[in-house]
Amino acid sequence: MDTVVEIRELHKHFGVIRAVDGINLSVKPGEIYGLLGPNGSGKTTLIRLLIGLLEPTSGSVTLLAQAMPDKAVLAQTGYMTQASALYEDLTVRENITFFAEMCGRIDRAWIDEVLELVELKDRSRSLVRTLSGGLKQRTSLACSLAHKPRLLLLDEPTVGIDPQLRATFWSYFRQLASSGVTLIVSSHVMDEAERCDRLGFMRLGKLLAEGSASELRDQANARTLEEAFLRFAVGNMEGGEG
Ligand SMILES: Nc1ncnc2c1ncn2[C@@H]1O[C@H](COP(=O)(O)OP(=O)(O)OP(=O)(O)O)[C@@H](O)[C@H]1O
Ligand SMILES: [Mg+2]
């Protein structure tokens, strides 16, 4: 398989809002692809279109060589939502097990490993509603990994997480990618972007530019990614966008 994610001329319009406005994108196996853009640029909408939670206005999505929506592909895909999708009255372990069960794949040794990774082993019996925001965030990541997915879609996974654990998450993302898992990670934190293999700058539902962090800086003749983003955004507006 040459590409794990293939997006063609994808549009999602909500009335006059073009949340996703003609995106073409492909992601290779084992790649970490970063979706970067300000609030409202369409990152969450794009991710929801990818796994079929939203129906496109037009265009197509192919995941793991299957045209979406496709239930079998969902069982191989992990999705960490931006807003918590946890069951507050279940414990940490029960939440993780529940997600694994939904995909028909409970491997207790793996669930222990995942709990270790997110540093929640000693809180595995705590009810989710008693956790702090960051601990809930870690539980959400654990749930998205519960069924050993081949493709991981992470919508701002490190928001609310302390710097030390954030570094741990990123080294784990890299480890997953080395083992062949493909990751799409949305963020507006530019220093995280450096850790992605490739980035897509999003603005107003469009991809402004794509490339590695250093390619994007070079292309925009910018010192930082923030500066590069702004230059691409200005260039795009001068290019006739309203
Ligand atoms: N269900 C909906 N109905 C109407 N408009 C929507 C809907 N979902 C998203 N939008 C609009 O689409 C645009 C893109 O939203 P989206 O949530 O994809 O942005 P985002 O890049 O994820 O932003 P953030 O960084 O704040 O999470 C916004 O203008 C948003 O208000
Ligand atoms: Mg979002």
PDB file of N, CA, C and O in Angstrom, residues 11-58:
ATOM      1  N   HIS A  11     -14.828  18.529   0.052  1.00  0.00           N
ATOM      2  CA  HIS A  11     -15.546  19.733   0.492  1.00  0.00           C
ATOM      3  C   HIS A  11     -16.524  19.363   1.591  1.00  0.00           C
ATOM      4  O   HIS A  11     -17.198  18.338   1.506  1.00  0.00           O
ATOM      5  N   LYS A  12     -16.622  20.226   2.613  1.00  0.00           N
ATOM      6  CA  LYS A  12     -17.721  20.147   3.568  1.00  0.00           C
ATOM      7  C   LYS A  12     -18.190  21.572   3.850  1.00  0.00           C
ATOM      8  O   LYS A  12     -17.433  22.389   4.385  1.00  0.00           O
ATOM      9  N   HIS A  13     -19.403  21.850   3.428  1.00  0.00           N
ATOM     10  CA  HIS A  13     -19.955  23.191   3.638  1.00  0.00           C
ATOM     11  C   HIS A  13     -21.081  23.106   4.648  1.00  0.00           C
ATOM     12  O   HIS A  13     -21.892  22.187   4.606  1.00  0.00           O
ATOM     13  N   PHE A  14     -21.097  24.061   5.593  1.00  0.00           N
ATOM     14  CA  PHE A  14     -22.225  24.209   6.513  1.00  0.00           C
ATOM     15  C   PHE A  14     -22.893  25.521   6.120  1.00  0.00           C
ATOM     16  O   PHE A  14     -22.423  26.588   6.534  1.00  0.00           O
ATOM     17  N   GLY A  15     -23.921  25.475   5.312  1.00  0.00           N
ATOM     18  CA  GLY A  15     -24.514  26.719   4.805  1.00  0.00           C
ATOM     19  C   GLY A  15     -23.445  27.487   4.046  1.00  0.00           C
ATOM     20  O   GLY A  15     -22.803  26.949   3.144  1.00  0.00           O
ATOM     21  N   VAL A  16     -23.195  28.725   4.470  1.00  0.00           N
ATOM     22  CA  VAL A  16     -22.200  29.534   3.744  1.00  0.00           C
ATOM     23  C   VAL A  16     -20.771  29.254   4.224  1.00  0.00           C
ATOM     24  O   VAL A  16     -19.809  29.693   3.591  1.00  0.00           O
ATOM     25  N   ILE A  17     -20.638  28.524   5.341  1.00  0.00           N
ATOM     26  CA  ILE A  17     -19.285  28.262   5.861  1.00  0.00           C
ATOM     27  C   ILE A  17     -18.663  27.084   5.111  1.00  0.00           C
ATOM     28  O   ILE A  17     -19.211  25.976   5.110  1.00  0.00           O
ATOM     29  N   ARG A  18     -17.523  27.350   4.474  1.00  0.00           N
ATOM     30  CA  ARG A  18     -16.807  26.269   3.803  1.00  0.00           C
ATOM     31  C   ARG A  18     -15.737  25.751   4.759  1.00  0.00           C
ATOM     32  O   ARG A  18     -14.592  26.204   4.738  1.00  0.00           O
ATOM     33  N   ALA A  19     -16.163  24.830   5.651  1.00  0.00           N
ATOM     34  CA  ALA A  19     -15.252  24.340   6.698  1.00  0.00           C
ATOM     35  C   ALA A  19     -14.093  23.581   6.070  1.00  0.00           C
ATOM     36  O   ALA A  19     -12.955  23.670   6.529  1.00  0.00           O
ATOM     37  N   VAL A  20     -14.379  22.811   5.028  1.00  0.00           N
ATOM     38  CA  VAL A  20     -13.345  22.138   4.230  1.00  0.00           C
ATOM     39  C   VAL A  20     -13.642  22.501   2.781  1.00  0.00           C
ATOM     40  O   VAL A  20     -14.756  22.298   2.300  1.00  0.00           O
ATOM     41  N   ASP A  21     -12.645  23.075   2.124  1.00  0.00           N
ATOM     42  CA  ASP A  21     -12.919  23.746   0.855  1.00  0.00           C
ATOM     43  C   ASP A  21     -11.957  23.294  -0.256  1.00  0.00           C
ATOM     44  O   ASP A  21     -11.076  24.038  -0.675  1.00  0.00           O
ATOM     45  N   GLY A  22     -12.111  22.013  -0.638  1.00  0.00           N
ATOM     46  CA  GLY A  22     -11.321  21.530  -1.777  1.00  0.00           C
ATOM     47  C   GLY A  22      -9.947  21.032  -1.378  1.00  0.00           C
ATOM     48  O   GLY A  22      -8.935  21.511  -1.869  1.00  0.00           O
ATOM     49  N   ILE A  23      -9.926  20.038  -0.454  1.00  0.00           N
ATOM     50  CA  ILE A  23      -8.625  19.531   0.021  1.00  0.00           C
ATOM     51  C   ILE A  23      -8.227  18.253  -0.699  1.00  0.00           C
ATOM     52  O   ILE A  23      -9.040  17.346  -0.892  1.00  0.00           O
ATOM     53  N   ASN A  24      -6.958  18.222  -1.132  1.00  0.00           N
ATOM     54  CA  ASN A  24      -6.322  17.021  -1.679  1.00  0.00           C
ATOM     55  C   ASN A  24      -5.144  16.721  -0.778  1.00  0.00           C
ATOM     56  O   ASN A  24      -4.359  17.625  -0.482  1.00  0.00           O
ATOM     57  N   LEU A  25      -5.036  15.461  -0.363  1.00  0.00           N
ATOM     58  CA  LEU A  25      -3.956  15.161   0.585  1.00  0.00           C
ATOM     59  C   LEU A  25      -3.711  13.657   0.580  1.00  0.00           C
ATOM     60  O   LEU A  25      -4.661  12.878   0.472  1.00  0.00           O
ATOM     61  N   SER A  26      -2.452  13.234   0.654  1.00  0.00           N
ATOM     62  CA  SER A  26      -2.194  11.811   0.867  1.00  0.00           C
ATOM     63  C   SER A  26      -1.130  11.628   1.932  1.00  0.00           C
ATOM     64  O   SER A  26      -0.236  12.459   2.087  1.00  0.00           O
ATOM     65  N   VAL A  27      -1.271  10.529   2.662  1.00  0.00           N
ATOM     66  CA  VAL A  27      -0.350  10.229   3.754  1.00  0.00           C
ATOM     67  C   VAL A  27       0.153   8.804   3.579  1.00  0.00           C
ATOM     68  O   VAL A  27      -0.629   7.889   3.307  1.00  0.00           O
ATOM     69  N   LYS A  28       1.464   8.646   3.727  1.00  0.00           N
ATOM     70  CA  LYS A  28       2.095   7.336   3.503  1.00  0.00           C
ATOM     71  C   LYS A  28       2.122   6.504   4.794  1.00  0.00           C
ATOM     72  O   LYS A  28       2.055   7.061   5.889  1.00  0.00           O
ATOM     73  N   PRO A  29       2.288   5.178   4.663  1.00  0.00           N
ATOM     74  CA  PRO A  29       2.353   4.340   5.864  1.00  0.00           C
ATOM     75  C   PRO A  29       3.515   4.777   6.764  1.00  0.00           C
ATOM     76  O   PRO A  29       4.601   5.074   6.271  1.00  0.00           O
ATOM     77  N   GLY A  30       3.257   4.814   8.054  1.00  0.00           N
ATOM     78  CA  GLY A  30       4.312   5.130   9.017  1.00  0.00           C
ATOM     79  C   GLY A  30       4.688   6.599   9.077  1.00  0.00           C
ATOM     80  O   GLY A  30       5.672   6.967   9.714  1.00  0.00           O
ATOM     81  N   GLU A  31       3.888   7.427   8.440  1.00  0.00           N
ATOM     82  CA  GLU A  31       4.184   8.861   8.438  1.00  0.00           C
ATOM     83  C   GLU A  31       3.434   9.542   9.597  1.00  0.00           C
ATOM     84  O   GLU A  31       2.334   9.132   9.945  1.00  0.00           O
ATOM     85  N   ILE A  32       4.027  10.608  10.153  1.00  0.00           N
ATOM     86  CA  ILE A  32       3.296  11.470  11.086  1.00  0.00           C
ATOM     87  C   ILE A  32       2.995  12.758  10.338  1.00  0.00           C
ATOM     88  O   ILE A  32       3.904  13.512   9.985  1.00  0.00           O
ATOM     89  N   TYR A  33       1.708  12.964  10.059  1.00  0.00           N
ATOM     90  CA  TYR A  33       1.288  14.134   9.296  1.00  0.00           C
ATOM     91  C   TYR A  33       0.619  15.120  10.251  1.00  0.00           C
ATOM     92  O   TYR A  33      -0.327  14.765  10.957  1.00  0.00           O
ATOM     93  N   GLY A  34       1.120  16.335  10.305  1.00  0.00           N
ATOM     94  CA  GLY A  34       0.568  17.354  11.199  1.00  0.00           C
ATOM     95  C   GLY A  34      -0.365  18.292  10.466  1.00  0.00           C
ATOM     96  O   GLY A  34      -0.020  18.822   9.418  1.00  0.00           O
ATOM     97  N   LEU A  35      -1.571  18.467  11.015  1.00  0.00           N
ATOM     98  CA  LEU A  35      -2.511  19.451  10.461  1.00  0.00           C
ATOM     99  C   LEU A  35      -2.433  20.685  11.340  1.00  0.00           C
ATOM    100  O   LEU A  35      -2.776  20.637  12.522  1.00  0.00           O
ATOM    101  N   LEU A  36      -1.968  21.767  10.767  1.00  0.00           N
ATOM    102  CA  LEU A  36      -1.745  22.975  11.545  1.00  0.00           C
ATOM    103  C   LEU A  36      -2.606  24.113  11.060  1.00  0.00           C
ATOM    104  O   LEU A  36      -2.628  24.386   9.853  1.00  0.00           O
ATOM    105  N   GLY A  37      -3.274  24.769  11.966  1.00  0.00           N
ATOM    106  CA  GLY A  37      -4.065  25.914  11.530  1.00  0.00           C
ATOM    107  C   GLY A  37      -4.755  26.543  12.714  1.00  0.00           C
ATOM    108  O   GLY A  37      -4.927  25.902  13.749  1.00  0.00           O
ATOM    109  N   PRO A  38      -5.162  27.807  12.566  1.00  0.00           N
ATOM    110  CA  PRO A  38      -5.809  28.516  13.670  1.00  0.00           C
ATOM    111  C   PRO A  38      -7.206  27.969  13.970  1.00  0.00           C
ATOM    112  O   PRO A  38      -7.710  27.119  13.233  1.00  0.00           O
ATOM    113  N   ASN A  39      -7.848  28.471  15.019  1.00  0.00           N
ATOM    114  CA  ASN A  39      -9.216  28.078  15.375  1.00  0.00           C
ATOM    115  C   ASN A  39     -10.124  28.279  14.173  1.00  0.00           C
ATOM    116  O   ASN A  39     -10.040  29.297  13.492  1.00  0.00           O
ATOM    117  N   GLY A  40     -10.955  27.257  13.938  1.00  0.00           N
ATOM    118  CA  GLY A  40     -11.939  27.388  12.861  1.00  0.00           C
ATOM    119  C   GLY A  40     -11.392  27.172  11.463  1.00  0.00           C
ATOM    120  O   GLY A  40     -12.088  27.410  10.481  1.00  0.00           O
ATOM    121  N   SER A  41     -10.159  26.681  11.351  1.00  0.00           N
ATOM    122  CA  SER A  41      -9.587  26.520  10.004  1.00  0.00           C
ATOM    123  C   SER A  41     -10.044  25.220   9.331  1.00  0.00           C
ATOM    124  O   SER A  41      -9.797  25.024   8.144  1.00  0.00           O
ATOM    125  N   GLY A  42     -10.688  24.320  10.102  1.00  0.00           N
ATOM    126  CA  GLY A  42     -11.261  23.124   9.480  1.00  0.00           C
ATOM    127  C   GLY A  42     -10.583  21.814   9.868  1.00  0.00           C
ATOM    128  O   GLY A  42     -10.899  20.759   9.301  1.00  0.00           O
ATOM    129  N   LYS A  43      -9.692  21.851  10.854  1.00  0.00           N
ATOM    130  CA  LYS A  43      -8.940  20.643  11.229  1.00  0.00           C
ATOM    131  C   LYS A  43      -9.862  19.535  11.735  1.00  0.00           C
ATOM    132  O   LYS A  43      -9.802  18.393  11.274  1.00  0.00           O
ATOM    133  N   THR A  44     -10.727  19.888  12.698  1.00  0.00           N
ATOM    134  CA  THR A  44     -11.628  18.867  13.263  1.00  0.00           C
ATOM    135  C   THR A  44     -12.598  18.359  12.201  1.00  0.00           C
ATOM    136  O   THR A  44     -12.853  17.148  12.100  1.00  0.00           O
ATOM    137  N   THR A  45     -13.119  19.274  11.395  1.00  0.00           N
ATOM    138  CA  THR A  45     -14.052  18.860  10.339  1.00  0.00           C
ATOM    139  C   THR A  45     -13.369  17.877   9.396  1.00  0.00           C
ATOM    140  O   THR A  45     -13.952  16.839   9.038  1.00  0.00           O
ATOM    141  N   LEU A  46     -12.124  18.153   9.031  1.00  0.00           N
ATOM    142  CA  LEU A  46     -11.404  17.257   8.124  1.00  0.00           C
ATOM    143  C   LEU A  46     -11.238  15.868   8.757  1.00  0.00           C
ATOM    144  O   LEU A  46     -11.495  14.846   8.118  1.00  0.00           O
ATOM    145  N   ILE A  47     -10.865  15.837  10.022  1.00  0.00           N
ATOM    146  CA  ILE A  47     -10.679  14.548  10.708  1.00  0.00           C
ATOM    147  C   ILE A  47     -12.003  13.788  10.798  1.00  0.00           C
ATOM    148  O   ILE A  47     -12.061  12.577  10.559  1.00  0.00           O
ATOM    149  N   ARG A  48     -13.085  14.510  11.092  1.00  0.00           N
ATOM    150  CA  ARG A  48     -14.399  13.847  11.180  1.00  0.00           C
ATOM    151  C   ARG A  48     -14.868  13.323   9.824  1.00  0.00           C
ATOM    152  O   ARG A  48     -15.520  12.282   9.743  1.00  0.00           O
ATOM    153  N   LEU A  49     -14.500  14.038   8.763  1.00  0.00           N
ATOM    154  CA  LEU A  49     -14.821  13.552   7.413  1.00  0.00           C
ATOM    155  C   LEU A  49     -14.035  12.280   7.115  1.00  0.00           C
ATOM    156  O   LEU A  49     -14.537  11.345   6.483  1.00  0.00           O
ATOM    157  N   LEU A  50     -12.773  12.269   7.594  1.00  0.00           N
ATOM    158  CA  LEU A  50     -11.911  11.120   7.321  1.00  0.00           C
ATOM    159  C   LEU A  50     -12.527   9.823   7.818  1.00  0.00           C
ATOM    160  O   LEU A  50     -12.513   8.816   7.114  1.00  0.00           O
ATOM    161  N   ILE A  51     -13.036   9.847   9.052  1.00  0.00           N
ATOM    162  CA  ILE A  51     -13.555   8.584   9.568  1.00  0.00           C
ATOM    163  C   ILE A  51     -15.051   8.424   9.347  1.00  0.00           C
ATOM    164  O   ILE A  51     -15.664   7.495   9.881  1.00  0.00           O
ATOM    165  N   GLY A  52     -15.635   9.322   8.580  1.00  0.00           N
ATOM    166  CA  GLY A  52     -17.026   9.130   8.193  1.00  0.00           C
ATOM    167  C   GLY A  52     -18.045   9.578   9.218  1.00  0.00           C
ATOM    168  O   GLY A  52     -19.212   9.215   9.135  1.00  0.00           O
ATOM    169  N   LEU A  53     -17.630  10.392  10.199  1.00  0.00           N
ATOM    170  CA  LEU A  53     -18.598  10.941  11.150  1.00  0.00           C
ATOM    171  C   LEU A  53     -19.397  12.069  10.513  1.00  0.00           C
ATOM    172  O   LEU A  53     -20.454  12.444  10.992  1.00  0.00           O
ATOM    173  N   LEU A  54     -18.826  12.634   9.460  1.00  0.00           N
ATOM    174  CA  LEU A  54     -19.531  13.647   8.670  1.00  0.00           C
ATOM    175  C   LEU A  54     -19.544  13.170   7.235  1.00  0.00           C
ATOM    176  O   LEU A  54     -18.591  12.525   6.772  1.00  0.00           O
ATOM    177  N   GLU A  55     -20.620  13.521   6.553  1.00  0.00           N
ATOM    178  CA  GLU A  55     -20.712  13.176   5.134  1.00  0.00           C
ATOM    179  C   GLU A  55     -20.202  14.358   4.320  1.00  0.00           C
ATOM    180  O   GLU A  55     -20.624  15.497   4.564  1.00  0.00           O
ATOM    181  N   PRO A  56     -19.292  14.107   3.375  1.00  0.00           N
ATOM    182  CA  PRO A  56     -18.776  15.240   2.605  1.00  0.00           C
ATOM    183  C   PRO A  56     -19.855  15.880   1.738  1.00  0.00           C
ATOM    184  O   PRO A  56     -20.798  15.207   1.308  1.00  0.00           O
ATOM    185  N   THR A  57     -19.706  17.168   1.475  1.00  0.00           N
ATOM    186  CA  THR A  57     -20.554  17.839   0.492  1.00  0.00           C
ATOM    187  C   THR A  57     -20.192  17.292  -0.890  1.00  0.00           C
ATOM    188  O   THR A  57     -21.058  17.008  -1.707  1.00  0.00           O
ATOM    189  N   SER A  58     -18.899  17.120  -1.117  1.00  0.00           N
ATOM    190  CA  SER A  58     -18.425  16.440  -2.328  1.00  0.00           C
ATOM    191  C   SER A  58     -16.987  15.986  -2.094  1.00  0.00           C
ATOM    192  O   SER A  58     -16.352  16.382  -1.120  1.00  0.00           O
TER     193      SER A  58
END
